[in-house]
Coordinates of C-alpha atoms in Angstrom, one line a residue:
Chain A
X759 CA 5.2 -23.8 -21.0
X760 CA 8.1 -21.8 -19.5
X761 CA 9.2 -23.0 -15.9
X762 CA 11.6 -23.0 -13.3
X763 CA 12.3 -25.7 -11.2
X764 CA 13.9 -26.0 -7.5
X765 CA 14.0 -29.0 -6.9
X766 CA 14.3 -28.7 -3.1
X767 CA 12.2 -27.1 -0.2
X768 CA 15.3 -26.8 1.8
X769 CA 18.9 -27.6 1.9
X770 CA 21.0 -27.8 5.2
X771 CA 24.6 -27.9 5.6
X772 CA 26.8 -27.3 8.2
X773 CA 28.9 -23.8 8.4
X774 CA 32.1 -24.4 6.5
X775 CA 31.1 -27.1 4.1
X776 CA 30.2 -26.1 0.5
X777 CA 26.7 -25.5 -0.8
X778 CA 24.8 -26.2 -3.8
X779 CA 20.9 -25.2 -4.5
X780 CA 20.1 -26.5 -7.5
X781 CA 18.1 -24.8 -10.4
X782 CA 16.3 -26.3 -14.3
X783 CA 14.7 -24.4 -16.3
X784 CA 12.7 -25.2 -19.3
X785 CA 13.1 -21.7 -21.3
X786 CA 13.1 -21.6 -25.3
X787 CA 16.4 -20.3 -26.8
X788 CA 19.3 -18.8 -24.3
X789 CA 17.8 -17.1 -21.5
X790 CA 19.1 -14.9 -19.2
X791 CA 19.7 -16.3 -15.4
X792 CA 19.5 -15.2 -12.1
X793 CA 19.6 -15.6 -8.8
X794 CA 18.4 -14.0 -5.8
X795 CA 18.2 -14.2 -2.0
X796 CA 15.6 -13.3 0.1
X797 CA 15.8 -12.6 3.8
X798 CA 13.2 -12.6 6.5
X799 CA 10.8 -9.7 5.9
X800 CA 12.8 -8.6 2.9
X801 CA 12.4 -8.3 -0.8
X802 CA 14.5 -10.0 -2.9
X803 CA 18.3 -9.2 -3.6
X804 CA 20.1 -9.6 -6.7
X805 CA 22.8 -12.4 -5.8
X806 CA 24.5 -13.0 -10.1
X807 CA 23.3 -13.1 -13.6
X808 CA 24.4 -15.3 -16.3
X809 CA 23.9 -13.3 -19.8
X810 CA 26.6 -14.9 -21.7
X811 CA 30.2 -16.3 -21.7
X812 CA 31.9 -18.3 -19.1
X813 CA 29.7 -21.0 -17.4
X814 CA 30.9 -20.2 -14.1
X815 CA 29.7 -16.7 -12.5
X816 CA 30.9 -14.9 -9.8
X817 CA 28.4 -12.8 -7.6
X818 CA 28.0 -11.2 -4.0
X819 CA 28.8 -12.8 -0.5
X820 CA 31.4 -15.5 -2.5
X821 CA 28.7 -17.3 -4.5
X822 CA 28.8 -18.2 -7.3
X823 CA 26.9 -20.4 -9.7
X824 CA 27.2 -22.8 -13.0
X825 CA 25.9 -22.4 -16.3
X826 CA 25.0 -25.9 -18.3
X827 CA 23.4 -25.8 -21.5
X828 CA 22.9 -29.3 -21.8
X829 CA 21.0 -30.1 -18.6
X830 CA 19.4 -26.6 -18.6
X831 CA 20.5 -25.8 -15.2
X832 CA 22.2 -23.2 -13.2
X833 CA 23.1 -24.4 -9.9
X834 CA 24.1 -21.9 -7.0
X835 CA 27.0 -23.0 -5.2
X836 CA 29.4 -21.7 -2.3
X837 CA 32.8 -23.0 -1.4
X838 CA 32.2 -22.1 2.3
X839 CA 28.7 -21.6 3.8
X840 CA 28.3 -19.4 6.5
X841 CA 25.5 -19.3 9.1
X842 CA 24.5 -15.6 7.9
X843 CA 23.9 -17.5 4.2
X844 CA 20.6 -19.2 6.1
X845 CA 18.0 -17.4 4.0
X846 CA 15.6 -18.3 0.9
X847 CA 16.8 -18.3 -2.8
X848 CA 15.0 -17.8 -5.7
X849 CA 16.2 -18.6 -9.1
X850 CA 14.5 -16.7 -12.5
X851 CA 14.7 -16.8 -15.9
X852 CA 14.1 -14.1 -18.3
X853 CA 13.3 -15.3 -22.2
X854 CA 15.6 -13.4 -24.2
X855 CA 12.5 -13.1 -27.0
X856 CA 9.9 -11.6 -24.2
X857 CA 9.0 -8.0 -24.7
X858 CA 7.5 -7.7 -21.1
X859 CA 10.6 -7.9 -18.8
X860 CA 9.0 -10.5 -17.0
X861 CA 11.0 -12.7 -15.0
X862 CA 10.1 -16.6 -14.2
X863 CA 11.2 -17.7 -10.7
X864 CA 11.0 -21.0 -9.4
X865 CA 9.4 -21.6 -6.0
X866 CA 12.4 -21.2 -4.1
X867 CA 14.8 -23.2 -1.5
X868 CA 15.4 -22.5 2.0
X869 CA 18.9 -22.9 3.0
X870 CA 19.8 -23.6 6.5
X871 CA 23.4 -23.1 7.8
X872 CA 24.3 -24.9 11.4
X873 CA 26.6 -23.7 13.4
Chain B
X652 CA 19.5 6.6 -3.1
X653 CA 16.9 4.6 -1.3
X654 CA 16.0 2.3 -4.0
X655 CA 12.6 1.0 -3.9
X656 CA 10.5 1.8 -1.8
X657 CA 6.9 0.6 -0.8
X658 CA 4.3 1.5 1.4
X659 CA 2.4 0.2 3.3
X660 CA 4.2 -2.8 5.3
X661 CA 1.2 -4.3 6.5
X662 CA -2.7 -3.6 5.6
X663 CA -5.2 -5.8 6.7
X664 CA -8.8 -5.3 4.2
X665 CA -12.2 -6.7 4.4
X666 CA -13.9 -8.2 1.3
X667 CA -15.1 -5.7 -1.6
X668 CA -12.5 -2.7 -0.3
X669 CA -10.5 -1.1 -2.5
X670 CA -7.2 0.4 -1.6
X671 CA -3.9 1.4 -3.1
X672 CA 0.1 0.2 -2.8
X673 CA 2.4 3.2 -3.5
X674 CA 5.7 2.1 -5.1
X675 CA 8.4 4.8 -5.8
X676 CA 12.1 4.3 -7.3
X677 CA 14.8 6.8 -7.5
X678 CA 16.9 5.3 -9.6
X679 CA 15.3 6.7 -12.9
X680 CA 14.4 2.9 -14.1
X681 CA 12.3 2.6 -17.3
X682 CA 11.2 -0.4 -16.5
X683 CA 8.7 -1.0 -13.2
X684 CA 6.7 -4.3 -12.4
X685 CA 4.6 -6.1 -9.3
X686 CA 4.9 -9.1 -8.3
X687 CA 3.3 -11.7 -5.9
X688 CA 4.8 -13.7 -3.4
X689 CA 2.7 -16.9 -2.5
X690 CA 4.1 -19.7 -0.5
X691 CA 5.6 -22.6 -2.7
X692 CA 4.6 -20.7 -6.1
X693 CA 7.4 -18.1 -6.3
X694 CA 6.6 -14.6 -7.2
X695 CA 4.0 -14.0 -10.2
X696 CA 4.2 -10.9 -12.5
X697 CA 0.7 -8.8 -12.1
X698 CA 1.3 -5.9 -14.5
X699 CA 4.3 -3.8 -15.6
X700 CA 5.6 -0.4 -17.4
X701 CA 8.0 -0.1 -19.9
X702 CA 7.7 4.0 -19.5
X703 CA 6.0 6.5 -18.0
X704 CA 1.8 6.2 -19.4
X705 CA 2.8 2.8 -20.7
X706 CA 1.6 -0.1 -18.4
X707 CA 0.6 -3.8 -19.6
X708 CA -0.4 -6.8 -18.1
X709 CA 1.8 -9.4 -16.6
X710 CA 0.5 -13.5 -16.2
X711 CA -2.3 -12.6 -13.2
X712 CA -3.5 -9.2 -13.8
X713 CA -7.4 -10.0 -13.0
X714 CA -8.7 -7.5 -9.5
X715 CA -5.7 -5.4 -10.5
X716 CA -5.3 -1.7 -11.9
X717 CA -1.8 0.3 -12.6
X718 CA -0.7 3.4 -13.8
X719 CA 2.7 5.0 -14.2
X720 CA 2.5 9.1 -14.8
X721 CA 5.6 9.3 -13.5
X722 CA 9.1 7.3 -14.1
X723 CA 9.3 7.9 -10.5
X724 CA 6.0 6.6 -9.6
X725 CA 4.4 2.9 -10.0
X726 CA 1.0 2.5 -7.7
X727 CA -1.3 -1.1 -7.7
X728 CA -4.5 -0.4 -7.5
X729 CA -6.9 -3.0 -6.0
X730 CA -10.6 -2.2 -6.7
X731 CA -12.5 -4.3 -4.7
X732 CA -10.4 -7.1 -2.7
X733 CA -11.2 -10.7 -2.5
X734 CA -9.8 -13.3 -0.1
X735 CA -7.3 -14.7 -2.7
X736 CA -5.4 -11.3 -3.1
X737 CA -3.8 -12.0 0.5
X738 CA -0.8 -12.2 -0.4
X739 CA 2.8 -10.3 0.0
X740 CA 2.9 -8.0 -3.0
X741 CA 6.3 -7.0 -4.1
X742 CA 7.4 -3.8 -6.4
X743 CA 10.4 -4.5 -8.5
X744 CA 12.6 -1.8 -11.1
X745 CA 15.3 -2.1 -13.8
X746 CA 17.3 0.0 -15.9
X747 CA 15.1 -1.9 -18.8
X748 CA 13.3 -4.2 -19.6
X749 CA 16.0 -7.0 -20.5
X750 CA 19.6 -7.4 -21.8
X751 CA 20.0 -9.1 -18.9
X752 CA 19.2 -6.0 -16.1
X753 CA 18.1 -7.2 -13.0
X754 CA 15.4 -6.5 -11.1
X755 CA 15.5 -4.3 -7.5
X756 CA 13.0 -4.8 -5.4
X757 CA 11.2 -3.4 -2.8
X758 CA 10.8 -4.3 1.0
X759 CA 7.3 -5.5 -0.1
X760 CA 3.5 -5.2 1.0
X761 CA 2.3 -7.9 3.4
X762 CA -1.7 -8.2 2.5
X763 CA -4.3 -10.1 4.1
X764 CA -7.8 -9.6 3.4
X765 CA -10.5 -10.9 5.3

């Protein structure tokens, strides 16, 4: 079966350090990948996509994130967090083969940024 | 453009009544989906639209009616609500329905049935 995997509830760092939220995905073939962020009482925004190419994307608000093939994974990282960054983030994969658009998301990660 | 936008915020139902979640996009998107948001489970595709008068069911569809006359135009349909439809219900749009477009979504819906 498709899936998505965050492997943490939450992830805290201090403001300044750098950030990684981590992301697996068990998708047949190359799928597209994405990441979004989701503040309080929001919907989701559209952080980067990784469709094909370099491994390393760039996206919004200086993230950033890591293709790897081999481990299946696509790790959102930040050189810098800031306390504004404290929100929820949702990776999702689309199967290149599907014919419905649907997107898979994992379950998601708070990330809390102290002052 | 405003994007997506959904209506209402908040509605609060009781068992067996039926109501309906407007969605409308602006941004002449083919492609129009809704999602739900439950705690630890991510967001869940409940049907989608490919066009105007196509729609098609997503992975939990069941309680759930769409229709899409319009591109503009993407309403959910619950016919008689049950307990496990609280839930925050989210309208999302693309350009299509893949080569990599992403999804814009709406504010969302915040549910609860009682």
């Amino acid at each position: 079966a498709q899936s998505v995997a965050q492997p943490e509830d939450q992830v805290n760092v201090a403001e300044g350090n750098p950030l990684t939220v981590k992301c697996t995905y068990s998708v047949s073939g190359n799928p597209y990948l994405f990441w979004y962020v989701q503040y309080p009482n929001r919907g989701l925004q559209f952080l980067l996509k990784y469709i094909t190419g370099d491994n390393l994307v760039k996206g919004s608000y200086g993230f950033e994130a890591e293709f790897n093939k081999s481990q299946t994974s696509f790790h959102l990282k930040k050189p810098s967090a800031l306390v504004s960054d404290s929100a929820l983030y949702f990776c999702a994969v689309r199967d290149r083969s599907s014919n419905t658009g649907k997107l898979i998301f994992g379950q998601g990660t708070t990330l809390q940024v102290k002052p | 453009n405003a994007g997506v936008t959904q209506t209402p915020k908040f509605q609060v139902l009781k068992t067996g009544q039926s109501m309906t979640l407007q969605c409308a996009q602006d941004m002449n998107h083919e492609y129009m989906s809704w999602y739900r948001q439950d705690p630890g489970m991510g967001l869940r595709l409940i049907h989608y639209s490919v066009g105007a008068g196509i729609t098609d069911q997503g992975e939990v569809p069941n309680g759930y009616n769409v229709s899409r006359s319009t591109t503009e135009d993407f309403p959910l349909r619950l016919l008689s609500a049950a307990p496990s439809q609280t839930s925050v219900y989210f309208c999302a749009s693309s350009y299509d329905r893949g080569h990599g477009s992403p999804l814009h979504f709406g504010n969302g819906t915040r549910l609860t049935v009682t």
